[in-house]
Each structure stands twice: as structure tokens, then as C-alpha cells.
């Protein structure tokens, strides 16, 4: 296997890790409106992801940096063609981080309510736009002979990509709901399990339609296996949720995300961005990659840094592994 193939796989792994981890905290952000009934419950939801949300975003920074270094042509075409949706995602992530930090700086109800509203919208919008972006990458976009995107932002709002956005939004919300059931106690835990069943059914219908569309359009035997795994894991996750096995439900909803992202990249390879104008103008792992020397240096750096990051994140999740409820929320200081 060539180094550019190795880095295609590594970037797929980075995006998978990002969607697995950031997926549930996007989902929890959406639940601040769908599940929480009062201020105390909103604080419980936010506290479940408070220690880990910023660490989850490290995966996005790493995936973006790896794409820039390993496949500069892919990075340039992607960020120039998808400029507006990616800018919207970036702004949401910035505002979201500020909202987490500033929400507790003042005790006024209006102040905290406004920042909680910001958390909801800046979780919902990226969860939807990431699906739109990857839907267009898999479907293909207008790339000319100079390997440049020549379409408009309206070309990105096609039915396939919009369906992809709905799939990631509902899937992340389901992932966040089972995570909430896993991390909380009391009434909010019971309501999270009930909501997870409802959201999960909608997710299953949308995901099945989207994945079948992907398979019939550009899939093969490997992507079909990923499709079966994704759908089966989601169905079993629903059964585990109904049985009150939150740990299994969360793990299996994560498997659904992993299999879905794997299907995206299996469908793409050896392309990284197919051209809808001419197949010969598509960006591939060969014509979009850096030099072999650059990829070799990156491989050594990744071999050293990646285990350290995984150990640190694993330790963080272990430290903050206990369940919480409204009884653990202190009264605000006056």
C-alpha cells in the first residue's frame, strides 16, 4: 500500500473519531431544547459534556490539518468550493465554545438563557451542515480540468446532500440522547430513553434511504457490508435502549456512525472528490497528494503523537465517567 493510500485511511479514521465523539455532544446540545424542562436539567445536560467537548474538537483540527498536509489539492478545492458552509460551521463552533465558557459568568437568567439558546443552534447547524458537505463530496461536484470547483453554493443544496444533512442531524441527536441516558440519573434519564426510541426510528428511516441511495449510485461490495453493519447496529441500539442497556445502546449508535463514515470513504476511494463534469478531472489520492517525503515525515509524527492523544482522552473520559442528575447541581451563588 502506498503512503497516499495509508493517509487516505488515516484521514478517514480521524473523521470517524470526530463524528463519533463530537456527534454525541452535538446531540446533547440539541437536547437542551428537546429534552430539558427547566434550567436545572439544562445544566445537567451541559455538564455531561462540559469536561470533554473541547477535547472532541481536537479530532476536527487534526483531520483538517492532516488533509492540508497530505492532500493539499483536496484541501484547496474543498475549502474554496465549500467556503460558505464551512465558514458557517466554523462560526458556529467558535460561538459554541464561547457559549460554554460565558454562560456561567453571570447569574442573570436572561444572560444564561441566551447562551443556552446559542448552544442549541450552534449544535444543530453544524450537525446538519456536515452531512450536507460529505453528501456532496460522495456525490461529486463540479470540478474542472484545473482541479478547481466551478459550481455555486446552490449546487451544494441538492436533494441527496440535504438528505445527508438530515441523516447526520438525527443520527447525532440519537447518539446524544443515548449518551444522556448513559450519563444521567432520575427522571431525565427515563425521558432520554423514551426520546431516544422516537428519534431512533426517524433516524433509521432516513439513514436507510440515504445509504441505499449511496449504494445504488456508487457503491460496491465493501460499501454494502458497511451499509448492513450501520443499519443492523442502529436497529440493535434501539432494542438495547428499550431494554435499558444504555452502555450497549451508546456503543452501537457509535458503530452506526463508524460504519456510515466508512461507507462514505469506501465509496470515494480512490477518489477524494469526484468531478461531475468529467471523471478524468476528479481529485484522487494520487493527483491530490503531497510528495512521498512529506507523507513519510507525517507518518512518523503521527506514530508518536496519536497514542499520546488517545491516552489523554481516554483518561479524561475515565475521570468523568460517573452519572449526574439535578441533585448534583448546586444552587447558583447570589
XYZ file of C-alpha atoms in Angstrom:
334
model
C 0.000 0.000 0.000
C 1.343 3.414 -0.984
C 1.712 6.171 1.585
C -1.032 8.270 -0.029
C -3.391 5.303 0.402
C -2.330 4.999 4.041
C -3.082 8.667 4.641
C -6.464 8.382 2.977
C -7.275 5.673 5.524
C -5.848 7.744 8.404
C -7.925 10.779 7.424
C -10.994 8.543 7.265
C -10.175 7.355 10.802
C -9.794 10.951 12.025
C -13.165 11.983 10.588
C -14.719 8.848 12.065
C -13.339 9.688 15.504
C -14.564 13.268 15.185
C -18.108 12.310 14.243
C -18.251 9.604 16.935
C -17.161 11.995 19.699
C -18.461 15.351 18.525
C -21.626 13.633 17.353
C -22.896 12.955 20.859
C -22.047 16.406 22.179
C -23.796 17.995 19.179
C -26.721 15.775 20.093
C -26.649 16.856 23.734
C -26.605 20.490 22.595
C -29.758 19.859 20.556
C -31.363 18.178 23.569
C -31.114 21.354 25.633
C -34.306 22.342 23.797
C -35.871 18.942 23.100
C -35.381 17.200 26.450
C -34.674 19.668 29.255
C -37.762 21.035 31.023
C -36.102 23.567 33.312
C -32.842 25.372 33.972
C -31.506 22.654 36.268
C -31.963 19.971 33.601
C -30.255 22.143 31.021
C -27.323 22.441 33.381
C -27.267 18.656 33.796
C -27.123 18.160 30.025
C -24.380 20.725 29.547
C -22.395 19.265 32.451
C -22.423 15.791 30.862
C -20.279 17.122 28.008
C -18.596 20.023 29.813
C -15.312 18.196 30.539
C -14.951 16.634 27.076
C -16.462 18.804 24.324
C -13.282 20.780 23.623
C -11.173 17.611 23.505
C -13.580 16.163 20.950
C -12.915 19.102 18.627
C -9.214 18.222 18.561
C -10.176 15.478 16.111
C -11.544 18.082 13.693
C -8.382 20.178 13.890
C -6.275 17.083 13.306
C -8.419 15.895 10.382
C -8.263 19.334 8.747
C -4.520 19.653 9.321
C -3.855 16.148 8.013
C -5.900 16.851 4.882
C -3.972 20.074 4.283
C -0.590 18.376 4.687
C -1.285 15.036 2.989
C -3.661 16.140 0.215
C -3.208 19.875 -0.432
C -5.167 19.803 -3.704
C -8.102 18.194 -1.921
C -7.921 20.759 0.873
C -7.723 23.701 -1.547
C -10.620 22.574 -3.738
C -12.765 21.551 -0.763
C -12.344 24.775 1.192
C -12.707 27.049 -1.806
C -15.780 25.270 -3.172
C -17.451 24.706 0.194
C -16.396 28.061 1.606
C -19.789 29.293 2.849
C -20.998 26.104 4.591
C -17.577 25.509 6.143
C -17.431 29.124 7.281
C -20.872 28.706 8.858
C -19.625 25.596 10.684
C -16.511 27.433 11.876
C -18.523 30.391 13.188
C -20.893 28.007 14.983
C -18.010 26.165 16.635
C -16.474 29.448 17.799
C -19.759 30.764 19.208
C -20.462 27.380 20.778
C -17.150 27.386 22.622
C -17.755 30.931 23.838
C -21.267 29.960 24.966
C -19.976 27.078 27.102
C -17.473 29.350 28.823
C -19.513 32.547 29.171
C -22.834 31.005 30.182
C -21.826 30.825 33.839
C -20.012 34.153 34.028
C -23.162 35.940 35.193
C -26.098 34.672 37.235
C -28.897 36.577 35.445
C -31.471 34.216 33.940
C -31.672 36.114 30.647
C -27.890 36.006 30.215
C -27.718 32.254 30.737
C -30.828 31.574 28.656
C -29.348 33.443 25.663
C -26.121 31.444 25.809
C -28.095 28.197 26.133
C -30.038 29.174 23.018
C -26.696 29.725 21.276
C -25.565 26.236 22.328
C -28.711 24.719 20.800
C -28.374 26.431 17.409
C -24.594 26.059 17.170
C -25.013 22.326 17.802
C -27.899 21.833 15.373
C -26.479 23.782 12.413
C -23.054 22.031 12.203
C -24.703 18.632 12.735
C -26.788 19.312 9.628
C -24.103 21.015 7.524
C -21.526 18.260 7.998
C -23.962 15.842 6.380
C -24.545 18.260 3.505
C -20.794 18.659 2.997
C -19.991 14.947 2.990
C -23.038 14.206 0.881
C -21.645 16.477 -1.811
C -18.156 15.003 -1.509
C -19.532 11.491 -2.067
C -21.947 12.544 -4.808
C -19.368 14.625 -6.646
C -19.203 18.314 -7.519
C -18.335 20.486 -10.486
C -14.542 20.288 -10.785
C -12.862 21.448 -13.992
C -9.668 20.306 -15.723
C -7.610 22.598 -13.434
C -8.934 20.693 -10.400
C -10.908 23.734 -9.248
C -14.516 23.895 -8.085
C -16.597 25.830 -10.631
C -20.088 25.389 -9.189
C -22.034 27.675 -6.863
C -23.252 27.316 -3.304
C -26.712 26.471 -4.666
C -25.288 23.385 -6.370
C -24.476 22.053 -2.904
C -28.136 22.200 -1.856
C -29.228 19.178 -3.869
C -31.708 16.541 -2.592
C -29.045 13.905 -1.903
C -26.872 16.246 0.177
C -29.848 17.688 2.057
C -30.954 14.168 2.940
C -27.405 13.527 4.147
C -27.716 16.578 6.379
C -30.943 15.262 7.906
C -29.281 11.887 8.495
C -26.307 13.340 10.377
C -28.573 15.660 12.370
C -30.917 12.883 13.503
C -28.105 10.353 13.973
C -26.084 12.733 16.141
C -29.219 13.612 18.115
C -29.908 9.913 18.703
C -26.258 9.394 19.682
C -26.536 12.302 22.125
C -29.800 11.001 23.548
C -28.420 7.571 24.400
C -25.300 9.270 25.801
C -27.576 11.361 28.035
C -29.363 8.229 29.226
C -25.956 6.694 29.957
C -24.662 9.719 31.888
C -27.687 10.803 33.939
C -29.927 9.539 36.707
C -33.530 10.098 37.672
C -36.375 11.414 35.566
C -34.181 12.958 32.881
C -32.637 9.533 32.243
C -36.051 7.945 31.730
C -37.193 10.704 29.373
C -33.928 10.442 27.432
C -34.576 6.733 26.829
C -38.110 7.440 25.636
C -36.942 10.217 23.326
C -34.122 8.027 22.020
C -36.644 5.472 20.777
C -38.597 8.137 18.890
C -35.537 9.828 17.393
C -34.006 6.436 16.591
C -36.963 5.342 14.468
C -36.803 8.563 12.418
C -33.033 8.161 12.104
C -33.387 4.570 10.891
C -35.822 5.536 8.124
C -33.711 8.469 6.904
C -30.417 6.569 7.188
C -31.733 3.556 5.286
C -32.973 5.769 2.434
C -29.702 7.721 2.265
C -27.395 4.719 2.468
C -29.369 2.777 -0.134
C -29.237 5.816 -2.430
C -25.470 5.945 -1.922
C -25.076 2.232 -2.563
C -27.109 2.247 -5.783
C -25.369 5.386 -7.068
C -21.721 4.476 -6.480
C -21.360 1.586 -4.059
C -19.662 -1.796 -4.313
C -19.386 -4.942 -2.224
C -17.336 -3.304 0.558
C -19.694 -0.364 0.920
C -22.631 -2.800 1.023
C -21.067 -4.503 4.040
C -20.717 -1.111 5.747
C -24.368 -0.339 4.946
C -25.564 -3.603 6.517
C -23.437 -3.021 9.620
C -24.727 0.563 10.015
C -28.385 -0.386 9.736
C -28.065 -3.514 11.895
C -26.201 -1.615 14.624
C -28.868 1.092 14.678
C -31.676 -1.450 14.985
C -29.909 -3.279 17.819
C -29.161 0.070 19.506
C -32.898 0.754 19.555
C -33.527 -2.648 21.144
C -30.819 -2.010 23.746
C -32.353 1.383 24.531
C -35.770 -0.172 25.046
C -34.206 -2.762 27.356
C -32.466 -0.058 29.405
C -28.951 -1.134 28.344
C -27.604 2.375 27.816
C -23.961 1.316 27.504
C -24.729 -1.079 24.664
C -27.051 1.449 23.041
C -24.341 4.125 23.051
C -21.692 1.735 21.730
C -23.976 0.536 18.938
C -25.057 4.043 17.939
C -21.332 4.752 17.699
C -20.914 1.694 15.467
C -23.634 3.136 13.222
C -21.649 6.370 12.870
C -18.403 4.491 12.250
C -19.977 2.274 9.573
C -21.672 5.239 7.892
C -18.444 7.233 7.641
C -16.632 4.094 6.489
C -19.204 3.716 3.723
C -18.538 7.308 2.618
C -14.813 6.711 2.256
C -15.170 3.224 0.746
C -17.469 4.721 -1.875
C -14.997 7.517 -2.591
C -11.728 5.571 -2.939
C -9.547 6.079 -4.968
C -11.183 9.482 -5.474
C -11.205 12.133 -2.763
C -13.560 14.486 -4.656
C -15.264 13.133 -7.789
C -15.988 15.523 -10.654
C -19.485 15.528 -12.102
C -18.220 17.268 -15.251
C -15.683 14.648 -16.312
C -14.465 11.606 -14.393
C -10.904 12.304 -15.579
C -10.989 15.648 -13.727
C -11.713 14.041 -10.363
C -9.345 14.544 -7.456
C -7.766 11.232 -6.474
C -5.374 10.022 -3.798
C -2.659 10.222 -6.462
C -3.107 13.626 -8.101
C -4.135 15.404 -4.872
C -1.397 14.108 -2.551
C 1.805 15.638 -1.233
C 5.244 14.319 -2.057
C 6.294 10.892 -0.697
C 8.879 12.584 1.541
C 6.227 14.787 3.159
C 3.967 11.793 3.734
C 6.862 9.840 5.256
C 7.615 12.583 7.805
C 3.919 12.883 8.650
C 3.688 9.143 9.212
C 6.490 9.187 11.799
C 4.942 12.173 13.592
C 1.524 10.532 13.651
C 3.009 7.313 15.033
C 4.414 9.233 18.019
C 1.612 11.751 18.692
C -1.535 9.674 18.126
C -1.083 7.228 21.055
C -0.468 10.166 23.424
C -3.677 11.895 22.355
C -5.678 8.679 22.713
C -4.282 8.047 26.201
C -5.069 11.580 27.332
C -8.629 11.495 26.010
C -9.231 8.044 27.439
C -8.048 9.258 30.856
C -10.394 12.283 30.641
C -13.428 10.105 29.952
C -12.441 7.761 32.777
C -12.152 10.589 35.311
C -15.582 11.989 34.391
C -17.338 8.642 33.976
C -19.966 8.951 36.743
C -23.636 9.723 36.192
C -25.101 13.051 37.264
C -28.583 14.399 37.952
C -30.343 17.529 39.118
C -29.425 16.660 42.727
C -25.779 17.239 41.802
C -26.418 20.769 40.521
C -25.512 23.377 43.114
C -27.737 26.371 43.693
C -26.450 29.475 41.874
C -24.489 31.877 44.053
C -26.060 35.288 44.665
